[in-house]
């Protein structure tokens, strides 16, 4: 059963990301998106917030967010929760159901708003952070390959390979710098 959290109840609660949704949340905030909402006037945040719906479970005086954090205007520290819709799900949701809700929202949003210059980073993050069973469901294999991502993004595989190579080079340079410092 799902219910809408009343405005009066929102006032006395704290909001946090559910433990089983944290990896999907961290994934969402680590990906470079096509549009940077912070470049828009502050009035646009209110405009976007009105279309936001969060899915959560209630635990004592806390609302634990499962999905909806992938929304353009969501910011855990800045969102005015009193003005958005919050759907409260049964506390009996399984860890797998929570993870599935978190990842499905994240991936749907990312697929429609990823910056093409960060596809290599996206691929690495998906393969590192997303549960293998979800990767298999979404992409037909236990990992997301360069050819598959290139096909989905309608670009050549070499573009993704070059991005990933540049990422590896930056990581190697950072490791060398750390070694030199210490």
mmCIF file with all atom_site columns, C-alpha atoms in Angstrom:
data_model
loop_
_atom_site.group_PDB
_atom_site.id
_atom_site.type_symbol
_atom_site.label_atom_id
_atom_site.label_alt_id
_atom_site.label_comp_id
_atom_site.label_asym_id
_atom_site.label_entity_id
_atom_site.label_seq_id
_atom_site.pdbx_PDB_ins_code
_atom_site.Cartn_x
_atom_site.Cartn_y
_atom_site.Cartn_z
_atom_site.occupancy
_atom_site.B_iso_or_equiv
_atom_site.pdbx_formal_charge
_atom_site.auth_seq_id
_atom_site.auth_comp_id
_atom_site.auth_asym_id
_atom_site.auth_atom_id
_atom_site.pdbx_PDB_model_num
ATOM 1   C CA . UNK A 1 1   ? 0.000  0.000  0.000   1.00 0.00 ? 1   UNK A CA 1
ATOM 2   C CA . UNK A 1 2   ? 1.210  3.494  -0.906  1.00 0.00 ? 2   UNK A CA 1
ATOM 3   C CA . UNK A 1 3   ? 0.030  6.698  0.742   1.00 0.00 ? 3   UNK A CA 1
ATOM 4   C CA . UNK A 1 4   ? 0.805  10.368 0.198   1.00 0.00 ? 4   UNK A CA 1
ATOM 5   C CA . UNK A 1 5   ? 2.624  12.045 3.071   1.00 0.00 ? 5   UNK A CA 1
ATOM 6   C CA . UNK A 1 6   ? 0.539  14.936 4.378   1.00 0.00 ? 6   UNK A CA 1
ATOM 7   C CA . UNK A 1 7   ? 1.908  18.476 4.510   1.00 0.00 ? 7   UNK A CA 1
ATOM 8   C CA . UNK A 1 8   ? 1.426  18.668 8.277   1.00 0.00 ? 8   UNK A CA 1
ATOM 9   C CA . UNK A 1 9   ? 3.438  15.503 8.859   1.00 0.00 ? 9   UNK A CA 1
ATOM 10  C CA . UNK A 1 10  ? 6.348  16.693 6.676   1.00 0.00 ? 10  UNK A CA 1
ATOM 11  C CA . UNK A 1 11  ? 7.136  19.481 9.146   1.00 0.00 ? 11  UNK A CA 1
ATOM 12  C CA . UNK A 1 12  ? 8.376  17.233 11.958  1.00 0.00 ? 12  UNK A CA 1
ATOM 13  C CA . UNK A 1 13  ? 10.415 14.714 9.986   1.00 0.00 ? 13  UNK A CA 1
ATOM 14  C CA . UNK A 1 14  ? 13.985 14.415 8.812   1.00 0.00 ? 14  UNK A CA 1
ATOM 15  C CA . UNK A 1 15  ? 14.791 13.303 5.275   1.00 0.00 ? 15  UNK A CA 1
ATOM 16  C CA . UNK A 1 16  ? 17.610 10.953 4.308   1.00 0.00 ? 16  UNK A CA 1
ATOM 17  C CA . UNK A 1 17  ? 18.519 8.461  1.618   1.00 0.00 ? 17  UNK A CA 1
ATOM 18  C CA . UNK A 1 18  ? 17.559 4.864  2.436   1.00 0.00 ? 18  UNK A CA 1
ATOM 19  C CA . UNK A 1 19  ? 20.560 2.624  3.109   1.00 0.00 ? 19  UNK A CA 1
ATOM 20  C CA . UNK A 1 20  ? 19.648 0.299  0.215   1.00 0.00 ? 20  UNK A CA 1
ATOM 21  C CA . UNK A 1 21  ? 19.369 3.240  -2.198  1.00 0.00 ? 21  UNK A CA 1
ATOM 22  C CA . UNK A 1 22  ? 22.629 5.020  -1.269  1.00 0.00 ? 22  UNK A CA 1
ATOM 23  C CA . UNK A 1 23  ? 24.782 3.505  -4.014  1.00 0.00 ? 23  UNK A CA 1
ATOM 24  C CA . UNK A 1 24  ? 22.223 4.495  -6.679  1.00 0.00 ? 24  UNK A CA 1
ATOM 25  C CA . UNK A 1 25  ? 22.021 7.989  -5.126  1.00 0.00 ? 25  UNK A CA 1
ATOM 26  C CA . UNK A 1 26  ? 25.824 8.360  -5.125  1.00 0.00 ? 26  UNK A CA 1
ATOM 27  C CA . UNK A 1 27  ? 25.857 7.119  -8.714  1.00 0.00 ? 27  UNK A CA 1
ATOM 28  C CA . UNK A 1 28  ? 23.325 9.829  -9.681  1.00 0.00 ? 28  UNK A CA 1
ATOM 29  C CA . UNK A 1 29  ? 25.286 12.660 -8.150  1.00 0.00 ? 29  UNK A CA 1
ATOM 30  C CA . UNK A 1 30  ? 28.591 11.427 -9.631  1.00 0.00 ? 30  UNK A CA 1
ATOM 31  C CA . UNK A 1 31  ? 27.409 11.574 -13.248 1.00 0.00 ? 31  UNK A CA 1
ATOM 32  C CA . UNK A 1 32  ? 27.818 14.719 -15.348 1.00 0.00 ? 32  UNK A CA 1
ATOM 33  C CA . UNK A 1 33  ? 24.451 15.645 -16.760 1.00 0.00 ? 33  UNK A CA 1
ATOM 34  C CA . UNK A 1 34  ? 23.705 17.413 -19.998 1.00 0.00 ? 34  UNK A CA 1
ATOM 35  C CA . UNK A 1 35  ? 22.093 20.396 -18.262 1.00 0.00 ? 35  UNK A CA 1
ATOM 36  C CA . UNK A 1 36  ? 23.401 22.089 -15.133 1.00 0.00 ? 36  UNK A CA 1
ATOM 37  C CA . UNK A 1 37  ? 20.353 23.348 -13.235 1.00 0.00 ? 37  UNK A CA 1
ATOM 38  C CA . UNK A 1 38  ? 22.575 25.494 -11.024 1.00 0.00 ? 38  UNK A CA 1
ATOM 39  C CA . UNK A 1 39  ? 23.143 27.791 -14.018 1.00 0.00 ? 39  UNK A CA 1
ATOM 40  C CA . UNK A 1 40  ? 19.425 28.653 -14.087 1.00 0.00 ? 40  UNK A CA 1
ATOM 41  C CA . UNK A 1 41  ? 17.819 31.384 -11.955 1.00 0.00 ? 41  UNK A CA 1
ATOM 42  C CA . UNK A 1 42  ? 16.810 30.279 -8.460  1.00 0.00 ? 42  UNK A CA 1
ATOM 43  C CA . UNK A 1 43  ? 13.139 30.599 -9.413  1.00 0.00 ? 43  UNK A CA 1
ATOM 44  C CA . UNK A 1 44  ? 13.567 27.630 -11.761 1.00 0.00 ? 44  UNK A CA 1
ATOM 45  C CA . UNK A 1 45  ? 14.348 25.315 -8.836  1.00 0.00 ? 45  UNK A CA 1
ATOM 46  C CA . UNK A 1 46  ? 10.880 26.008 -7.441  1.00 0.00 ? 46  UNK A CA 1
ATOM 47  C CA . UNK A 1 47  ? 9.401  25.388 -10.895 1.00 0.00 ? 47  UNK A CA 1
ATOM 48  C CA . UNK A 1 48  ? 11.150 22.006 -11.205 1.00 0.00 ? 48  UNK A CA 1
ATOM 49  C CA . UNK A 1 49  ? 10.413 21.036 -7.592  1.00 0.00 ? 49  UNK A CA 1
ATOM 50  C CA . UNK A 1 50  ? 6.663  21.168 -8.190  1.00 0.00 ? 50  UNK A CA 1
ATOM 51  C CA . UNK A 1 51  ? 6.973  18.205 -10.566 1.00 0.00 ? 51  UNK A CA 1
ATOM 52  C CA . UNK A 1 52  ? 9.083  16.148 -8.168  1.00 0.00 ? 52  UNK A CA 1
ATOM 53  C CA . UNK A 1 53  ? 7.730  12.976 -6.586  1.00 0.00 ? 53  UNK A CA 1
ATOM 54  C CA . UNK A 1 54  ? 9.775  11.075 -4.040  1.00 0.00 ? 54  UNK A CA 1
ATOM 55  C CA . UNK A 1 55  ? 9.248  7.443  -3.101  1.00 0.00 ? 55  UNK A CA 1
ATOM 56  C CA . UNK A 1 56  ? 10.154 6.642  0.486   1.00 0.00 ? 56  UNK A CA 1
ATOM 57  C CA . UNK A 1 57  ? 9.496  4.614  3.591   1.00 0.00 ? 57  UNK A CA 1
ATOM 58  C CA . UNK A 1 58  ? 8.809  6.081  7.004   1.00 0.00 ? 58  UNK A CA 1
ATOM 59  C CA . UNK A 1 59  ? 10.922 5.003  9.958   1.00 0.00 ? 59  UNK A CA 1
ATOM 60  C CA . UNK A 1 60  ? 10.193 6.687  13.290  1.00 0.00 ? 60  UNK A CA 1
ATOM 61  C CA . UNK A 1 61  ? 10.734 10.426 12.685  1.00 0.00 ? 61  UNK A CA 1
ATOM 62  C CA . UNK A 1 62  ? 12.663 9.888  9.461   1.00 0.00 ? 62  UNK A CA 1
ATOM 63  C CA . UNK A 1 63  ? 11.631 9.672  5.830   1.00 0.00 ? 63  UNK A CA 1
ATOM 64  C CA . UNK A 1 64  ? 14.035 7.390  4.013   1.00 0.00 ? 64  UNK A CA 1
ATOM 65  C CA . UNK A 1 65  ? 14.061 8.231  0.313   1.00 0.00 ? 65  UNK A CA 1
ATOM 66  C CA . UNK A 1 66  ? 14.139 5.287  -2.093  1.00 0.00 ? 66  UNK A CA 1
ATOM 67  C CA . UNK A 1 67  ? 13.653 6.991  -5.438  1.00 0.00 ? 67  UNK A CA 1
ATOM 68  C CA . UNK A 1 68  ? 13.048 10.431 -6.872  1.00 0.00 ? 68  UNK A CA 1
ATOM 69  C CA . UNK A 1 69  ? 16.496 11.736 -5.969  1.00 0.00 ? 69  UNK A CA 1
ATOM 70  C CA . UNK A 1 70  ? 17.402 11.483 -9.669  1.00 0.00 ? 70  UNK A CA 1
ATOM 71  C CA . UNK A 1 71  ? 15.049 14.422 -10.349 1.00 0.00 ? 71  UNK A CA 1
ATOM 72  C CA . UNK A 1 72  ? 16.719 17.484 -11.871 1.00 0.00 ? 72  UNK A CA 1
ATOM 73  C CA . UNK A 1 73  ? 15.966 19.730 -8.882  1.00 0.00 ? 73  UNK A CA 1
ATOM 74  C CA . UNK A 1 74  ? 16.670 17.268 -6.062  1.00 0.00 ? 74  UNK A CA 1
ATOM 75  C CA . UNK A 1 75  ? 19.331 18.262 -3.570  1.00 0.00 ? 75  UNK A CA 1
ATOM 76  C CA . UNK A 1 76  ? 19.167 16.534 -0.185  1.00 0.00 ? 76  UNK A CA 1
ATOM 77  C CA . UNK A 1 77  ? 20.427 19.635 1.608   1.00 0.00 ? 77  UNK A CA 1
ATOM 78  C CA . UNK A 1 78  ? 18.447 22.293 -0.318  1.00 0.00 ? 78  UNK A CA 1
ATOM 79  C CA . UNK A 1 79  ? 15.150 20.691 -1.337  1.00 0.00 ? 79  UNK A CA 1
ATOM 80  C CA . UNK A 1 80  ? 12.050 22.150 0.300   1.00 0.00 ? 80  UNK A CA 1
ATOM 81  C CA . UNK A 1 81  ? 10.273 18.893 1.111   1.00 0.00 ? 81  UNK A CA 1
ATOM 82  C CA . UNK A 1 82  ? 7.083  20.696 2.137   1.00 0.00 ? 82  UNK A CA 1
ATOM 83  C CA . UNK A 1 83  ? 6.310  21.580 -1.480  1.00 0.00 ? 83  UNK A CA 1
ATOM 84  C CA . UNK A 1 84  ? 6.806  18.194 -3.176  1.00 0.00 ? 84  UNK A CA 1
ATOM 85  C CA . UNK A 1 85  ? 4.850  14.956 -3.375  1.00 0.00 ? 85  UNK A CA 1
ATOM 86  C CA . UNK A 1 86  ? 6.153  12.136 -1.204  1.00 0.00 ? 86  UNK A CA 1
ATOM 87  C CA . UNK A 1 87  ? 4.751  8.652  -1.637  1.00 0.00 ? 87  UNK A CA 1
ATOM 88  C CA . UNK A 1 88  ? 5.220  6.464  1.426   1.00 0.00 ? 88  UNK A CA 1
ATOM 89  C CA . UNK A 1 89  ? 5.622  2.761  0.685   1.00 0.00 ? 89  UNK A CA 1
ATOM 90  C CA . UNK A 1 90  ? 5.189  -0.170 3.018   1.00 0.00 ? 90  UNK A CA 1
ATOM 91  C CA . UNK A 1 91  ? 8.076  -0.640 5.464   1.00 0.00 ? 91  UNK A CA 1
ATOM 92  C CA . UNK A 1 92  ? 8.048  -4.323 4.487   1.00 0.00 ? 92  UNK A CA 1
ATOM 93  C CA . UNK A 1 93  ? 9.656  -3.605 1.099   1.00 0.00 ? 93  UNK A CA 1
ATOM 94  C CA . UNK A 1 94  ? 12.570 -5.972 0.573   1.00 0.00 ? 94  UNK A CA 1
ATOM 95  C CA . UNK A 1 95  ? 16.150 -4.744 0.161   1.00 0.00 ? 95  UNK A CA 1
ATOM 96  C CA . UNK A 1 96  ? 16.006 -5.939 -3.450  1.00 0.00 ? 96  UNK A CA 1
ATOM 97  C CA . UNK A 1 97  ? 12.756 -4.032 -4.147  1.00 0.00 ? 97  UNK A CA 1
ATOM 98  C CA . UNK A 1 98  ? 14.238 -0.855 -2.693  1.00 0.00 ? 98  UNK A CA 1
ATOM 99  C CA . UNK A 1 99  ? 17.432 -1.236 -4.698  1.00 0.00 ? 99  UNK A CA 1
ATOM 100 C CA . UNK A 1 100 ? 15.443 -1.954 -7.868  1.00 0.00 ? 100 UNK A CA 1
ATOM 101 C CA . UNK A 1 101 ? 13.298 1.183  -7.385  1.00 0.00 ? 101 UNK A CA 1
ATOM 102 C CA . UNK A 1 102 ? 16.387 3.304  -6.749  1.00 0.00 ? 102 UNK A CA 1
ATOM 103 C CA . UNK A 1 103 ? 18.308 2.012  -9.759  1.00 0.00 ? 103 UNK A CA 1
ATOM 104 C CA . UNK A 1 104 ? 15.387 2.062  -12.181 1.00 0.00 ? 104 UNK A CA 1
ATOM 105 C CA . UNK A 1 105 ? 14.725 5.738  -11.490 1.00 0.00 ? 105 UNK A CA 1
ATOM 106 C CA . UNK A 1 106 ? 18.404 6.611  -11.665 1.00 0.00 ? 106 UNK A CA 1
ATOM 107 C CA . UNK A 1 107 ? 19.085 4.807  -14.917 1.00 0.00 ? 107 UNK A CA 1
ATOM 108 C CA . UNK A 1 108 ? 15.943 6.089  -16.638 1.00 0.00 ? 108 UNK A CA 1
ATOM 109 C CA . UNK A 1 109 ? 16.947 9.659  -15.841 1.00 0.00 ? 109 UNK A CA 1
ATOM 110 C CA . UNK A 1 110 ? 20.622 9.195  -16.683 1.00 0.00 ? 110 UNK A CA 1
ATOM 111 C CA . UNK A 1 111 ? 19.826 7.642  -20.063 1.00 0.00 ? 111 UNK A CA 1
ATOM 112 C CA . UNK A 1 112 ? 17.901 10.762 -21.015 1.00 0.00 ? 112 UNK A CA 1
ATOM 113 C CA . UNK A 1 113 ? 20.219 13.442 -19.647 1.00 0.00 ? 113 UNK A CA 1
ATOM 114 C CA . UNK A 1 114 ? 23.830 12.248 -19.752 1.00 0.00 ? 114 UNK A CA 1
ATOM 115 C CA . UNK A 1 115 ? 26.457 14.552 -21.194 1.00 0.00 ? 115 UNK A CA 1
ATOM 116 C CA . UNK A 1 116 ? 27.899 12.754 -24.238 1.00 0.00 ? 116 UNK A CA 1
ATOM 117 C CA . UNK A 1 117 ? 31.398 13.784 -23.140 1.00 0.00 ? 117 UNK A CA 1
ATOM 118 C CA . UNK A 1 118 ? 31.058 11.663 -20.015 1.00 0.00 ? 118 UNK A CA 1
ATOM 119 C CA . UNK A 1 119 ? 29.887 8.346  -21.486 1.00 0.00 ? 119 UNK A CA 1
ATOM 120 C CA . UNK A 1 120 ? 33.192 6.688  -20.563 1.00 0.00 ? 120 UNK A CA 1
ATOM 121 C CA . UNK A 1 121 ? 32.707 7.745  -16.942 1.00 0.00 ? 121 UNK A CA 1
ATOM 122 C CA . UNK A 1 122 ? 29.075 6.582  -17.056 1.00 0.00 ? 122 UNK A CA 1
ATOM 123 C CA . UNK A 1 123 ? 30.136 3.163  -18.316 1.00 0.00 ? 123 UNK A CA 1
ATOM 124 C CA . UNK A 1 124 ? 32.753 2.794  -15.585 1.00 0.00 ? 124 UNK A CA 1
ATOM 125 C CA . UNK A 1 125 ? 30.277 3.856  -12.887 1.00 0.00 ? 125 UNK A CA 1
ATOM 126 C CA . UNK A 1 126 ? 27.584 1.468  -14.118 1.00 0.00 ? 126 UNK A CA 1
ATOM 127 C CA . UNK A 1 127 ? 30.004 -1.460 -14.166 1.00 0.00 ? 127 UNK A CA 1
ATOM 128 C CA . UNK A 1 128 ? 31.463 -0.587 -10.753 1.00 0.00 ? 128 UNK A CA 1
ATOM 129 C CA . UNK A 1 129 ? 28.351 0.383  -8.793  1.00 0.00 ? 129 UNK A CA 1
ATOM 130 C CA . UNK A 1 130 ? 25.245 -1.148 -10.309 1.00 0.00 ? 130 UNK A CA 1
ATOM 131 C CA . UNK A 1 131 ? 24.291 -4.632 -9.116  1.00 0.00 ? 131 UNK A CA 1
ATOM 132 C CA . UNK A 1 132 ? 25.163 -7.201 -11.777 1.00 0.00 ? 132 UNK A CA 1
ATOM 133 C CA . UNK A 1 133 ? 21.620 -8.571 -11.966 1.00 0.00 ? 133 UNK A CA 1
ATOM 134 C CA . UNK A 1 134 ? 20.318 -5.096 -12.884 1.00 0.00 ? 134 UNK A CA 1
ATOM 135 C CA . UNK A 1 135 ? 23.054 -4.644 -15.490 1.00 0.00 ? 135 UNK A CA 1
ATOM 136 C CA . UNK A 1 136 ? 22.085 -7.978 -17.000 1.00 0.00 ? 136 UNK A CA 1
ATOM 137 C CA . UNK A 1 137 ? 18.391 -7.034 -17.046 1.00 0.00 ? 137 UNK A CA 1
ATOM 138 C CA . UNK A 1 138 ? 19.074 -3.649 -18.656 1.00 0.00 ? 138 UNK A CA 1
ATOM 139 C CA . UNK A 1 139 ? 21.886 -4.482 -21.068 1.00 0.00 ? 139 UNK A CA 1
ATOM 140 C CA . UNK A 1 140 ? 21.640 -8.246 -21.614 1.00 0.00 ? 140 UNK A CA 1
ATOM 141 C CA . UNK A 1 141 ? 25.032 -9.006 -20.094 1.00 0.00 ? 141 UNK A CA 1
ATOM 142 C CA . UNK A 1 142 ? 26.719 -8.975 -16.694 1.00 0.00 ? 142 UNK A CA 1
ATOM 143 C CA . UNK A 1 143 ? 28.539 -5.769 -17.645 1.00 0.00 ? 143 UNK A CA 1
ATOM 144 C CA . UNK A 1 144 ? 27.989 -2.800 -19.951 1.00 0.00 ? 144 UNK A CA 1
ATOM 145 C CA . UNK A 1 145 ? 30.414 -3.008 -22.875 1.00 0.00 ? 145 UNK A CA 1
ATOM 146 C CA . UNK A 1 146 ? 31.764 -0.194 -25.047 1.00 0.00 ? 146 UNK A CA 1
ATOM 147 C CA . UNK A 1 147 ? 30.028 -1.573 -28.163 1.00 0.00 ? 147 UNK A CA 1
ATOM 148 C CA . UNK A 1 148 ? 26.668 -1.797 -26.361 1.00 0.00 ? 148 UNK A CA 1
ATOM 149 C CA . UNK A 1 149 ? 26.925 1.717  -24.934 1.00 0.00 ? 149 UNK A CA 1
ATOM 150 C CA . UNK A 1 150 ? 28.017 3.058  -28.328 1.00 0.00 ? 150 UNK A CA 1
ATOM 151 C CA . UNK A 1 151 ? 24.989 1.404  -29.922 1.00 0.00 ? 151 UNK A CA 1
ATOM 152 C CA . UNK A 1 152 ? 22.639 2.869  -27.287 1.00 0.00 ? 152 UNK A CA 1
ATOM 153 C CA . UNK A 1 153 ? 24.138 6.372  -27.612 1.00 0.00 ? 153 UNK A CA 1
ATOM 154 C CA . UNK A 1 154 ? 24.355 6.216  -31.436 1.00 0.00 ? 154 UNK A CA 1
ATOM 155 C CA . UNK A 1 155 ? 28.065 7.014  -31.502 1.00 0.00 ? 155 UNK A CA 1
ATOM 156 C CA . UNK A 1 156 ? 31.180 5.086  -32.466 1.00 0.00 ? 156 UNK A CA 1
ATOM 157 C CA . UNK A 1 157 ? 32.821 2.814  -29.914 1.00 0.00 ? 157 UNK A CA 1
ATOM 158 C CA . UNK A 1 158 ? 36.115 4.668  -30.334 1.00 0.00 ? 158 UNK A CA 1
ATOM 159 C CA . UNK A 1 159 ? 34.630 7.783  -28.741 1.00 0.00 ? 159 UNK A CA 1
ATOM 160 C CA . UNK A 1 160 ? 33.895 5.872  -25.550 1.00 0.00 ? 160 UNK A CA 1
ATOM 161 C CA . UNK A 1 161 ? 37.249 4.077  -25.673 1.00 0.00 ? 161 UNK A CA 1
ATOM 162 C CA . UNK A 1 162 ? 39.043 7.445  -25.932 1.00 0.00 ? 162 UNK A CA 1
ATOM 163 C CA . UNK A 1 163 ? 37.093 8.842  -22.985 1.00 0.00 ? 163 UNK A CA 1
ATOM 164 C CA . UNK A 1 164 ? 37.903 5.803  -20.856 1.00 0.00 ? 164 UNK A CA 1
ATOM 165 C CA . UNK A 1 165 ? 41.563 5.991  -21.852 1.00 0.00 ? 165 UNK A CA 1
ATOM 166 C CA . UNK A 1 166 ? 41.689 9.650  -20.780 1.00 0.00 ? 166 UNK A CA 1
ATOM 167 C CA . UNK A 1 167 ? 40.120 8.693  -17.433 1.00 0.00 ? 167 UNK A CA 1
ATOM 168 C CA . UNK A 1 168 ? 42.753 5.989  -16.887 1.00 0.00 ? 168 UNK A CA 1
ATOM 169 C CA . UNK A 1 169 ? 45.550 8.458  -17.752 1.00 0.00 ? 169 UNK A CA 1
ATOM 170 C CA . UNK A 1 170 ? 44.221 10.996 -15.228 1.00 0.00 ? 170 UNK A CA 1
ATOM 171 C CA . UNK A 1 171 ? 44.051 8.296  -12.564 1.00 0.00 ? 171 UNK A CA 1
ATOM 172 C CA . UNK A 1 172 ? 47.633 7.218  -13.290 1.00 0.00 ? 172 UNK A CA 1
ATOM 173 C CA . UNK A 1 173 ? 48.817 10.828 -13.118 1.00 0.00 ? 173 UNK A CA 1
ATOM 174 C CA . UNK A 1 174 ? 47.043 11.278 -9.797  1.00 0.00 ? 174 UNK A CA 1
ATOM 175 C CA . UNK A 1 175 ? 48.681 8.115  -8.420  1.00 0.00 ? 175 UNK A CA 1
ATOM 176 C CA . UNK A 1 176 ? 52.124 9.343  -9.512  1.00 0.00 ? 176 UNK A CA 1
ATOM 177 C CA . UNK A 1 177 ? 51.490 12.709 -7.901  1.00 0.00 ? 177 UNK A CA 1
ATOM 178 C CA . UNK A 1 178 ? 50.494 11.042 -4.625  1.00 0.00 ? 178 UNK A CA 1
ATOM 179 C CA . UNK A 1 179 ? 53.650 8.907  -4.718  1.00 0.00 ? 179 UNK A CA 1
ATOM 180 C CA . UNK A 1 180 ? 55.765 12.003 -5.312  1.00 0.00 ? 180 UNK A CA 1
ATOM 181 C CA . UNK A 1 181 ? 54.166 13.834 -2.395  1.00 0.00 ? 181 UNK A CA 1
ATOM 182 C CA . UNK A 1 182 ? 54.511 10.951 0.039   1.00 0.00 ? 182 UNK A CA 1
#
